[in-house]
PDB file of C-alpha atoms in Angstrom:
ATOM      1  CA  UNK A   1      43.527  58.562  87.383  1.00 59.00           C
ATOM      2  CA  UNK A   2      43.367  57.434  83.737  1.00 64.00           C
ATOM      3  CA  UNK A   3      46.032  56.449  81.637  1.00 65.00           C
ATOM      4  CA  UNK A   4      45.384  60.051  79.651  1.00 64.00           C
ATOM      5  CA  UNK A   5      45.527  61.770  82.684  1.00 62.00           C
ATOM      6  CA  UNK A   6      49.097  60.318  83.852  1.00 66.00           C
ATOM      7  CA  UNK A   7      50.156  61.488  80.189  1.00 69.00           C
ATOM      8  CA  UNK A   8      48.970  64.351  80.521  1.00 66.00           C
ATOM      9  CA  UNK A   9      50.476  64.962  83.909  1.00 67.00           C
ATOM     10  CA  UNK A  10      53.982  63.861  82.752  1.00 70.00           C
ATOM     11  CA  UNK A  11      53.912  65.987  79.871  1.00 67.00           C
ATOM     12  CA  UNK A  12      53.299  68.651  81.951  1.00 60.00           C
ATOM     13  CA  UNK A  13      56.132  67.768  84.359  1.00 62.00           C
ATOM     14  CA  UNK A  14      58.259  67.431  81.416  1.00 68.00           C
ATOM     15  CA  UNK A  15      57.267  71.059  80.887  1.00 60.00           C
ATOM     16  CA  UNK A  16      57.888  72.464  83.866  1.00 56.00           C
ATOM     17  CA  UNK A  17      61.401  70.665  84.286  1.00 61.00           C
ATOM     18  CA  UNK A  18      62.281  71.791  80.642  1.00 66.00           C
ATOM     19  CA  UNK A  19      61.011  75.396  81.909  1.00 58.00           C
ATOM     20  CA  UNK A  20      62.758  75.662  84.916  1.00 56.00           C
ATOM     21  CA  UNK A  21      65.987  77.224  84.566  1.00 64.00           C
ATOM     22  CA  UNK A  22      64.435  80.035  82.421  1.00 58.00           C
ATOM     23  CA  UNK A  23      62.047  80.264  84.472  1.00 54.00           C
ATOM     24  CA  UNK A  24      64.660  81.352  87.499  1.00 54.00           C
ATOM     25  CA  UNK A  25      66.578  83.253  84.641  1.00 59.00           C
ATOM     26  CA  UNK A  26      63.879  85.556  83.796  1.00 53.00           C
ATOM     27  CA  UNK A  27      61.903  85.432  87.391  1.00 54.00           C
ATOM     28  CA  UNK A  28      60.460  88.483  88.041  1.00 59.00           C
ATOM     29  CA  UNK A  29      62.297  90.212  84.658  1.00 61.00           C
ATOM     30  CA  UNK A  30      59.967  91.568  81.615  1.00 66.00           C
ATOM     31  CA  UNK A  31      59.646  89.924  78.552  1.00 67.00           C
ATOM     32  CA  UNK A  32      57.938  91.051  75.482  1.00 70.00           C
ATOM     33  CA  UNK A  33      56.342  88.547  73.151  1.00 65.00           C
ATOM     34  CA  UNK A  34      54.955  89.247  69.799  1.00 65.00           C
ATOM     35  CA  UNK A  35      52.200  86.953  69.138  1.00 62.00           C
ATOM     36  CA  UNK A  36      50.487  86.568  65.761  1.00 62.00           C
ATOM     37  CA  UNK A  37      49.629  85.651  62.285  1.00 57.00           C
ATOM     38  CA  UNK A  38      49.616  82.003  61.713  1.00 53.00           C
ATOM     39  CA  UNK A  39      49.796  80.596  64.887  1.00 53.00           C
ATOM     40  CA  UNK A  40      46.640  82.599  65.506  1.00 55.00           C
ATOM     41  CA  UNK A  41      44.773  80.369  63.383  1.00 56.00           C
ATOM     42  CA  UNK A  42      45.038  76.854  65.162  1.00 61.00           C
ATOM     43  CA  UNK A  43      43.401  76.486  68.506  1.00 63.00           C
ATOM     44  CA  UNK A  44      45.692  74.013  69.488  1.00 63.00           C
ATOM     45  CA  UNK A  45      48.884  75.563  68.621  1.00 55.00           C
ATOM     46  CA  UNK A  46      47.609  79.276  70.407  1.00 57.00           C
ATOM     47  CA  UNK A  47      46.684  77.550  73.277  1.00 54.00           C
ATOM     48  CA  UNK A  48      50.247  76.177  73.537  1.00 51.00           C
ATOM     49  CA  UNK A  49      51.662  79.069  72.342  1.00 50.00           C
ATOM     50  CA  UNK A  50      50.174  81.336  74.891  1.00 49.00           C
ATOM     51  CA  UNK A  51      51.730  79.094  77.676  1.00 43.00           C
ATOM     52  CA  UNK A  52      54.734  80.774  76.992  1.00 41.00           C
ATOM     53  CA  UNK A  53      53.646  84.242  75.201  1.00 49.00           C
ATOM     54  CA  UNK A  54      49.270  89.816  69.059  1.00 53.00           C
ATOM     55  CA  UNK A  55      48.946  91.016  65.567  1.00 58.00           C
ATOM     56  CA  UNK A  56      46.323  89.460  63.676  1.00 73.00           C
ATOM     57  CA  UNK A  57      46.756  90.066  60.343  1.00 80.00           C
ATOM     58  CA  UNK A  58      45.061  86.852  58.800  1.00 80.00           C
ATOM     59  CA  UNK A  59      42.144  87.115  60.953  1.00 82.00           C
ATOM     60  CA  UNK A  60      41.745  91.165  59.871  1.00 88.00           C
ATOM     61  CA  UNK A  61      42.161  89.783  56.252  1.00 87.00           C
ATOM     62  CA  UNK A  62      38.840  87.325  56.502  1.00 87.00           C
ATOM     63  CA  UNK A  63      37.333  90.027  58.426  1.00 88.00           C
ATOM     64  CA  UNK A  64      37.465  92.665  55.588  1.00 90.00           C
ATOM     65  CA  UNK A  65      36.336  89.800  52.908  1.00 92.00           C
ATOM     66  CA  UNK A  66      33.277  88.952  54.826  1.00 91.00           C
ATOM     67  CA  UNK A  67      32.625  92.898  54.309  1.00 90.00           C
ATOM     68  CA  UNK A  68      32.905  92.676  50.826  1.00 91.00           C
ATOM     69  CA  UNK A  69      36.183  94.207  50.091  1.00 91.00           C
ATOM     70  CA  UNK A  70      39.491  92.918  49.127  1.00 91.00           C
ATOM     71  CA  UNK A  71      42.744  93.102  51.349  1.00 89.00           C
ATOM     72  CA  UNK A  72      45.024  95.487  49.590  1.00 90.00           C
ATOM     73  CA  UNK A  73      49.106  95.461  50.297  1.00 88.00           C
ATOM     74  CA  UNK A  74      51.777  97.696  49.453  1.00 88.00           C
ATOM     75  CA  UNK A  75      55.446  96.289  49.687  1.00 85.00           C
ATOM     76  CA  UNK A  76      54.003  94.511  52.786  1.00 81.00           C
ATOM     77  CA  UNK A  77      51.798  96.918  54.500  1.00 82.00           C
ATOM     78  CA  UNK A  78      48.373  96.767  54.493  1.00 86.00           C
ATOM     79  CA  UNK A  79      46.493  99.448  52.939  1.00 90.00           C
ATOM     80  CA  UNK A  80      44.355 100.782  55.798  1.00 91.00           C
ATOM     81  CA  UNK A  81      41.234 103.282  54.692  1.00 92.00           C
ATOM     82  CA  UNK A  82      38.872 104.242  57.462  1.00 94.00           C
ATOM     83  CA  UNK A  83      36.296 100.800  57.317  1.00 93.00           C
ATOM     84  CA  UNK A  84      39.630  98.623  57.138  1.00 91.00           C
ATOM     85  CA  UNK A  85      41.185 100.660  60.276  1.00 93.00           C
ATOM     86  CA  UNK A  86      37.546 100.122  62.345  1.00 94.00           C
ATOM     87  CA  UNK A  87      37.252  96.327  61.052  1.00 92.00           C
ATOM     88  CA  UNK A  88      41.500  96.001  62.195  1.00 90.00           C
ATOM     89  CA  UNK A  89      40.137  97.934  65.784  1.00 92.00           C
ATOM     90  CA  UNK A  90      37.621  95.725  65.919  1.00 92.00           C
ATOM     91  CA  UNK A  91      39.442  91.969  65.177  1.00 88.00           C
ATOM     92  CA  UNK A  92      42.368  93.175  67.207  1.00 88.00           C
ATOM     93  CA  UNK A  93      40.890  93.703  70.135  1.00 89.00           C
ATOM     94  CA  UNK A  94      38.200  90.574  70.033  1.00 88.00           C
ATOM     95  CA  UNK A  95      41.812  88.813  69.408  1.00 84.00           C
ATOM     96  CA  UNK A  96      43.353  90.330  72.628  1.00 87.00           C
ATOM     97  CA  UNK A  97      40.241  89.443  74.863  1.00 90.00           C
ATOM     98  CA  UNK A  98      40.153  85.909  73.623  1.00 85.00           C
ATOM     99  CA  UNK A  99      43.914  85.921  74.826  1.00 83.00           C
ATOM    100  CA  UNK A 100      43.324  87.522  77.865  1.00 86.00           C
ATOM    101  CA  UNK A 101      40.955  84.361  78.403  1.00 86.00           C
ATOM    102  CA  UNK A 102      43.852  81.991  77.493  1.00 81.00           C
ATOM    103  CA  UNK A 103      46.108  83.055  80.100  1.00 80.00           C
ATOM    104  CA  UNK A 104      43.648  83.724  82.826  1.00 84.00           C
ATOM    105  CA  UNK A 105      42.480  79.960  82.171  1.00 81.00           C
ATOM    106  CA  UNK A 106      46.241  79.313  82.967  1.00 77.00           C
ATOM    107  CA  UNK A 107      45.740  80.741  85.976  1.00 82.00           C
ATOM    108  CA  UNK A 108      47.754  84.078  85.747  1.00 83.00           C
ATOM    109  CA  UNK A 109      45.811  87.704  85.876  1.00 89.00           C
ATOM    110  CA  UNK A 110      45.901  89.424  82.404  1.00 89.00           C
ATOM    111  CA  UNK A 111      44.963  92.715  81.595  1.00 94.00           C
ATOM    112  CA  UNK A 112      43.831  93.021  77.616  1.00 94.00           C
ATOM    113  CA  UNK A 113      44.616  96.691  76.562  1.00 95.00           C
ATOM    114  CA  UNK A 114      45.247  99.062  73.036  1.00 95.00           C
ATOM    115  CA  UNK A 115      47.915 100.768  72.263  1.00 96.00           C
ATOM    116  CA  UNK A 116      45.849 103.392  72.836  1.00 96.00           C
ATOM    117  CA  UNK A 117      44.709 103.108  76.304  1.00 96.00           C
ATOM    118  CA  UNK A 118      46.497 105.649  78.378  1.00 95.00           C
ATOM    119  CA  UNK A 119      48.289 107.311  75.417  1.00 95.00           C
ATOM    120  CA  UNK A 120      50.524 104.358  75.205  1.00 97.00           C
ATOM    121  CA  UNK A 121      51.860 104.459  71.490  1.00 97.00           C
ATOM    122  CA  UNK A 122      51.911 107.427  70.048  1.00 98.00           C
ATOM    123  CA  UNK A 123      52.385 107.201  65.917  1.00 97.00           C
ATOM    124  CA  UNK A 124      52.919 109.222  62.638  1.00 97.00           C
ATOM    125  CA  UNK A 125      51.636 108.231  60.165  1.00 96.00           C
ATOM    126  CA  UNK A 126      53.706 105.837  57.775  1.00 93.00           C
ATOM    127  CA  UNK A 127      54.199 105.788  54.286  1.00 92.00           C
ATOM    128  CA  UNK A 128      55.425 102.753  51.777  1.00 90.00           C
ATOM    129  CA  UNK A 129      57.970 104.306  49.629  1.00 89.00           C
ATOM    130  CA  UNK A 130      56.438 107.531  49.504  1.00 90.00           C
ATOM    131  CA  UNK A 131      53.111 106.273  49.024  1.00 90.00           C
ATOM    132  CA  UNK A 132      50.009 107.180  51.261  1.00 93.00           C
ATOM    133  CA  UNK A 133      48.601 103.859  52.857  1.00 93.00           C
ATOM    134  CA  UNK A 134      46.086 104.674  54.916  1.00 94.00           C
ATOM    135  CA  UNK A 135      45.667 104.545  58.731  1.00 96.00           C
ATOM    136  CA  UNK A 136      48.880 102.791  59.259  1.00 94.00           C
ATOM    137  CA  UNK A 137      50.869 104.169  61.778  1.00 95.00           C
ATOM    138  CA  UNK A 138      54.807 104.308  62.884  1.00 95.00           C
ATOM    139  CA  UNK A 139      55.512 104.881  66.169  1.00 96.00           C
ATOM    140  CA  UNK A 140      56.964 107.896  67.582  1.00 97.00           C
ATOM    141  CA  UNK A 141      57.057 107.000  71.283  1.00 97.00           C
ATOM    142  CA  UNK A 142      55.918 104.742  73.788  1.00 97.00           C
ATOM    143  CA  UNK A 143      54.177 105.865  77.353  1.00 97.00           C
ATOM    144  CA  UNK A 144      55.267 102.759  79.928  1.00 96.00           C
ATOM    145  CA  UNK A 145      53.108 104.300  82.832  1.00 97.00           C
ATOM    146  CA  UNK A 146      50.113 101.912  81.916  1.00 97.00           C
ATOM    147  CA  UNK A 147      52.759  99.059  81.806  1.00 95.00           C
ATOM    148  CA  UNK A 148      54.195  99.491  84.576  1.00 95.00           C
ATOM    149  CA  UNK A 149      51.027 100.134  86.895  1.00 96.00           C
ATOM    150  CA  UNK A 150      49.818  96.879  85.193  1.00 94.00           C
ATOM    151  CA  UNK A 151      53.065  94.467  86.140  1.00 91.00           C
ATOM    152  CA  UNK A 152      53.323  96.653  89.784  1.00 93.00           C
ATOM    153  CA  UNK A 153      49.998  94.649  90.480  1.00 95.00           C
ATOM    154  CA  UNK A 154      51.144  91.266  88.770  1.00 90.00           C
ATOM    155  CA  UNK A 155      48.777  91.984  85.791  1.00 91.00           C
ATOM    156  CA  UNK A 156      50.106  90.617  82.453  1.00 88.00           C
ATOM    157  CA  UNK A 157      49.602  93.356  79.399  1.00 91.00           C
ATOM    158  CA  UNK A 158      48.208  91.707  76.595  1.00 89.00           C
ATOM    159  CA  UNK A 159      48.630  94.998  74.202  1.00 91.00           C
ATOM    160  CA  UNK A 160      46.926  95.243  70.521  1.00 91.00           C
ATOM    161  CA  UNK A 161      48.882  97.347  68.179  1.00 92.00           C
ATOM    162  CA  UNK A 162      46.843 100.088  67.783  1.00 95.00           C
ATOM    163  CA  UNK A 163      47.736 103.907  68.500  1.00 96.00           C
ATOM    164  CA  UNK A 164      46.854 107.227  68.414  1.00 95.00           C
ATOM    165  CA  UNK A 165      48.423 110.168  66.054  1.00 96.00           C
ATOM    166  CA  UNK A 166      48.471 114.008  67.435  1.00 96.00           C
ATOM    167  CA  UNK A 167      44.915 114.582  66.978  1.00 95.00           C
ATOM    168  CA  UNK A 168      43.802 111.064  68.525  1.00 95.00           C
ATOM    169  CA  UNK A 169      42.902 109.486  65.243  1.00 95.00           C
ATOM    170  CA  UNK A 170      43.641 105.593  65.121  1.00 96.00           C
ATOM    171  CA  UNK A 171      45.920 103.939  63.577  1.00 96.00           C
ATOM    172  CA  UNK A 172      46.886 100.299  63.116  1.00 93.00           C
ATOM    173  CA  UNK A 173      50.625  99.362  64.086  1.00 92.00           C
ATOM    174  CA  UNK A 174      52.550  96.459  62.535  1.00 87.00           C
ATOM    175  CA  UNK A 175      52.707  94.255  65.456  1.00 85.00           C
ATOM    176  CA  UNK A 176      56.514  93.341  65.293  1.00 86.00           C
ATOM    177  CA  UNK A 177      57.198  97.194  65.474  1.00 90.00           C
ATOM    178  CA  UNK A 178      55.067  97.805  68.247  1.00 91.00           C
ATOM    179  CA  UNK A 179      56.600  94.478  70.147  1.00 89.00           C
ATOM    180  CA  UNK A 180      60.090  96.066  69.713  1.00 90.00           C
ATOM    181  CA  UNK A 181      59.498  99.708  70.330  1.00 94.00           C
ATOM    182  CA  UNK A 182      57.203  98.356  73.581  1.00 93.00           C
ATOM    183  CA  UNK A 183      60.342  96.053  74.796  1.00 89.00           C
ATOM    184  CA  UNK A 184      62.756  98.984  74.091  1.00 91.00           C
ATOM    185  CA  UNK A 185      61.100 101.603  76.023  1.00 92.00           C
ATOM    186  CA  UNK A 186      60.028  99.208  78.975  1.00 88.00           C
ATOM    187  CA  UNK A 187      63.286  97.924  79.272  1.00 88.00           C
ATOM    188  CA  UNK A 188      62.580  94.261  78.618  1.00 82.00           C
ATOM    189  CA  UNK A 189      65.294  91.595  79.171  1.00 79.00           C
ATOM    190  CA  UNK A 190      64.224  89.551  76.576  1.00 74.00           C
ATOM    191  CA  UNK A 191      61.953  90.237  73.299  1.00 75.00           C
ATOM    192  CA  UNK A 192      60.318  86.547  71.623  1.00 73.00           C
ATOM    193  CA  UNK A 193      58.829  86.712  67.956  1.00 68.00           C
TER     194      UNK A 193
END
Protein backbone atom coordinates (compact mmCIF):
# COMPACT_ATOMS: atom_id res chain seq x y z
CA UNK A 1 0.00 0.00 0.00
CA UNK A 2 1.32 3.45 -0.96
CA UNK A 3 1.67 6.31 1.10
CA UNK A 4 -1.52 7.87 -1.08
CA UNK A 5 -3.37 4.98 -0.48
CA UNK A 6 -2.99 5.02 3.52
CA UNK A 7 -4.21 8.79 3.05
CA UNK A 8 -6.66 8.01 1.29
CA UNK A 9 -7.83 5.24 3.54
CA UNK A 10 -7.65 7.46 6.68
CA UNK A 11 -9.52 10.10 5.16
CA UNK A 12 -12.03 7.85 4.52
CA UNK A 13 -12.07 6.47 8.08
CA UNK A 14 -12.16 9.93 9.21
CA UNK A 15 -15.36 10.01 7.16
CA UNK A 16 -17.03 7.32 8.26
CA UNK A 17 -16.26 8.07 12.08
CA UNK A 18 -17.39 11.77 11.46
CA UNK A 19 -20.58 10.05 9.71
CA UNK A 20 -21.47 7.72 12.16
CA UNK A 21 -23.82 9.00 14.57
CA UNK A 22 -25.99 10.47 11.74
CA UNK A 23 -25.68 7.77 10.12
CA UNK A 24 -27.59 5.67 13.14
CA UNK A 25 -29.78 8.91 13.50
CA UNK A 26 -31.23 8.81 10.15
CA UNK A 27 -30.77 4.78 9.49
CA UNK A 28 -33.35 3.62 7.54
CA UNK A 29 -35.33 7.34 7.71
CA UNK A 30 -35.85 9.47 4.29
CA UNK A 31 -34.01 12.33 3.50
CA UNK A 32 -34.48 14.69 0.69
CA UNK A 33 -31.52 16.49 -0.80
CA UNK A 34 -31.64 19.22 -3.28
CA UNK A 35 -28.66 19.08 -5.37
CA UNK A 36 -27.65 21.77 -7.87
CA UNK A 37 -26.35 24.84 -9.47
CA UNK A 38 -22.81 25.50 -8.67
CA UNK A 39 -21.67 22.59 -7.15
CA UNK A 40 -22.79 20.95 -10.38
CA UNK A 41 -20.03 22.47 -12.13
CA UNK A 42 -16.81 20.98 -10.39
CA UNK A 43 -16.20 17.30 -10.76
CA UNK A 44 -14.49 17.16 -7.70
CA UNK A 45 -16.79 18.92 -5.47
CA UNK A 46 -20.11 16.71 -7.09
CA UNK A 47 -18.36 13.75 -6.59
CA UNK A 48 -18.00 14.65 -2.89
CA UNK A 49 -21.10 16.13 -2.75
CA UNK A 50 -23.02 13.17 -3.94
CA UNK A 51 -21.43 11.08 -1.06
CA UNK A 52 -23.81 12.60 1.02
CA UNK A 53 -26.76 13.85 -1.46
CA UNK A 54 -30.62 18.15 -8.85
CA UNK A 55 -31.50 21.33 -10.54
CA UNK A 56 -29.20 22.37 -13.09
CA UNK A 57 -29.72 25.65 -13.88
CA UNK A 58 -26.10 26.70 -15.03
CA UNK A 59 -25.68 23.74 -17.10
CA UNK A 60 -29.41 24.51 -18.90
CA UNK A 61 -28.00 28.12 -19.25
CA UNK A 62 -24.76 26.94 -21.54
CA UNK A 63 -27.06 24.56 -23.06
CA UNK A 64 -29.48 27.21 -24.52
CA UNK A 65 -26.28 29.50 -25.60
CA UNK A 66 -24.75 26.76 -27.57
CA UNK A 67 -28.34 26.92 -29.39
CA UNK A 68 -28.02 30.32 -30.14
CA UNK A 69 -30.33 31.98 -27.79
CA UNK A 70 -29.92 33.97 -24.72
CA UNK A 71 -31.09 32.85 -21.12
CA UNK A 72 -33.90 35.15 -20.23
CA UNK A 73 -35.01 35.74 -16.28
CA UNK A 74 -37.83 37.30 -14.71
CA UNK A 75 -37.47 38.26 -10.90
CA UNK A 76 -35.54 34.92 -10.79
CA UNK A 77 -37.35 32.53 -12.93
CA UNK A 78 -36.29 31.48 -16.01
CA UNK A 79 -38.28 32.29 -18.93
CA UNK A 80 -39.15 28.87 -20.37
CA UNK A 81 -40.66 28.87 -24.23
CA UNK A 82 -41.10 25.48 -25.80
CA UNK A 83 -37.09 24.93 -27.26
CA UNK A 84 -35.88 26.20 -23.69
CA UNK A 85 -38.42 23.64 -21.86
CA UNK A 86 -37.04 20.56 -24.40
CA UNK A 87 -33.24 21.83 -24.03
CA UNK A 88 -34.13 22.06 -19.72
CA UNK A 89 -35.81 18.17 -20.39
CA UNK A 90 -33.02 17.33 -22.04
CA UNK A 91 -29.86 18.73 -19.59
CA UNK A 92 -31.91 17.66 -16.62
CA UNK A 93 -32.18 14.41 -17.22
CA UNK A 94 -28.44 13.78 -18.86
CA UNK A 95 -27.68 15.55 -15.28
CA UNK A 96 -29.72 12.91 -13.29
CA UNK A 97 -28.16 9.85 -15.21
CA UNK A 98 -24.67 11.12 -14.71
CA UNK A 99 -25.75 11.14 -10.91
CA UNK A 100 -27.30 8.02 -10.95
CA UNK A 101 -23.65 6.88 -12.09
CA UNK A 102 -22.10 8.72 -9.09
CA UNK A 103 -23.86 6.90 -6.52
CA UNK A 104 -23.99 3.53 -8.11
CA UNK A 105 -20.03 3.92 -8.35
CA UNK A 106 -20.45 4.35 -4.50
CA UNK A 107 -21.85 1.28 -4.42
CA UNK A 108 -25.59 2.01 -3.56
CA UNK A 109 -28.56 1.17 -6.28
CA UNK A 110 -30.06 4.44 -7.73
CA UNK A 111 -32.93 4.81 -9.72
CA UNK A 112 -32.71 8.23 -12.06
CA UNK A 113 -36.39 9.35 -12.66
CA UNK A 114 -38.65 12.82 -13.81
CA UNK A 115 -40.97 14.32 -12.07
CA UNK A 116 -42.97 13.05 -14.49
CA UNK A 117 -42.58 9.41 -14.39
CA UNK A 118 -45.61 7.91 -12.82
CA UNK A 119 -47.53 11.22 -12.54
CA UNK A 120 -45.28 12.21 -9.76
CA UNK A 121 -45.53 16.15 -9.71
CA UNK A 122 -48.33 17.44 -10.91
CA UNK A 123 -48.01 21.52 -11.68
CA UNK A 124 -49.93 24.74 -12.75
CA UNK A 125 -48.50 26.72 -14.41
CA UNK A 126 -46.62 29.71 -12.60
CA UNK A 127 -46.52 33.18 -13.21
CA UNK A 128 -43.79 36.05 -12.04
CA UNK A 129 -45.85 38.82 -10.79
CA UNK A 130 -48.54 38.36 -13.10
CA UNK A 131 -46.41 37.83 -15.94
CA UNK A 132 -46.57 34.72 -18.34
CA UNK A 133 -43.09 32.87 -18.23
CA UNK A 134 -43.31 30.11 -20.12
CA UNK A 135 -43.28 26.36 -19.29
CA UNK A 136 -42.48 26.91 -15.73
CA UNK A 137 -44.47 25.09 -13.51
CA UNK A 138 -45.72 25.25 -9.62
CA UNK A 139 -46.63 22.33 -8.12
CA UNK A 140 -50.00 21.33 -7.18
CA UNK A 141 -49.36 17.87 -5.72
CA UNK A 142 -47.02 15.22 -5.38
CA UNK A 143 -47.82 11.25 -6.18
CA UNK A 144 -45.26 9.24 -3.55
CA UNK A 145 -46.32 5.77 -5.05
CA UNK A 146 -43.17 5.79 -7.42
CA UNK A 147 -41.13 6.81 -4.26
CA UNK A 148 -42.08 4.61 -2.22
CA UNK A 149 -41.97 1.40 -4.58
CA UNK A 150 -38.43 2.75 -5.32
CA UNK A 151 -37.03 2.94 -1.41
CA UNK A 152 -39.40 -0.52 -0.65
CA UNK A 153 -36.61 -2.14 -2.93
CA UNK A 154 -33.57 -0.05 -1.49
CA UNK A 155 -33.47 2.02 -4.76
CA UNK A 156 -32.34 5.65 -4.20
CA UNK A 157 -34.67 8.31 -6.34
CA UNK A 158 -32.56 10.60 -8.02
CA UNK A 159 -35.71 12.89 -9.26
CA UNK A 160 -35.29 15.85 -12.01
CA UNK A 161 -37.72 18.62 -11.51
CA UNK A 162 -39.79 18.27 -14.24
CA UNK A 163 -43.74 17.74 -14.24
CA UNK A 164 -46.69 17.44 -15.97
CA UNK A 165 -49.81 20.07 -16.06
CA UNK A 166 -53.60 18.64 -16.63
CA UNK A 167 -53.17 17.96 -20.17
CA UNK A 168 -49.57 16.26 -19.76
CA UNK A 169 -47.64 19.15 -21.16
CA UNK A 170 -44.08 19.63 -19.47
CA UNK A 171 -43.02 21.85 -17.41
CA UNK A 172 -39.75 22.71 -15.69
CA UNK A 173 -39.90 22.98 -11.72
CA UNK A 174 -37.54 25.14 -9.66
CA UNK A 175 -35.62 22.49 -8.02
CA UNK A 176 -35.75 23.85 -4.35
CA UNK A 177 -39.65 23.76 -4.71
CA UNK A 178 -39.82 20.45 -5.97
CA UNK A 179 -37.13 19.23 -3.09
CA UNK A 180 -39.57 20.67 -0.47
CA UNK A 181 -42.95 19.78 -1.81
CA UNK A 182 -41.21 16.02 -2.54
CA UNK A 183 -39.90 15.91 1.32
CA UNK A 184 -43.32 17.23 2.51
CA UNK A 185 -45.50 14.80 0.88
CA UNK A 186 -43.07 11.74 1.46
CA UNK A 187 -42.72 12.51 4.87
CA UNK A 188 -38.98 13.03 5.02
CA UNK A 189 -37.17 13.44 8.39
CA UNK A 190 -34.78 15.64 7.17
CA UNK A 191 -34.65 18.03 3.91
CA UNK A 192 -30.58 19.24 2.90
CA UNK A 193 -30.14 22.26 0.38
Amino acid sequence: MTTIDMKEELFKAQVLVEALPYIQKFNRKIIVVKYGGSAMVDEELKRKVIQDVHGGGKEISSWVKKVGMEPKFVNGLRVTDELTMEIAEMVLNKVNKSLVSLIEELGLKACGISGKDGGMLKVNKKLSNGEDIGYVGEIKSVDTTLIHSLLKDDFLPVICPIGFDDDHHAYNINADDAACAIARDVGAEKLAF
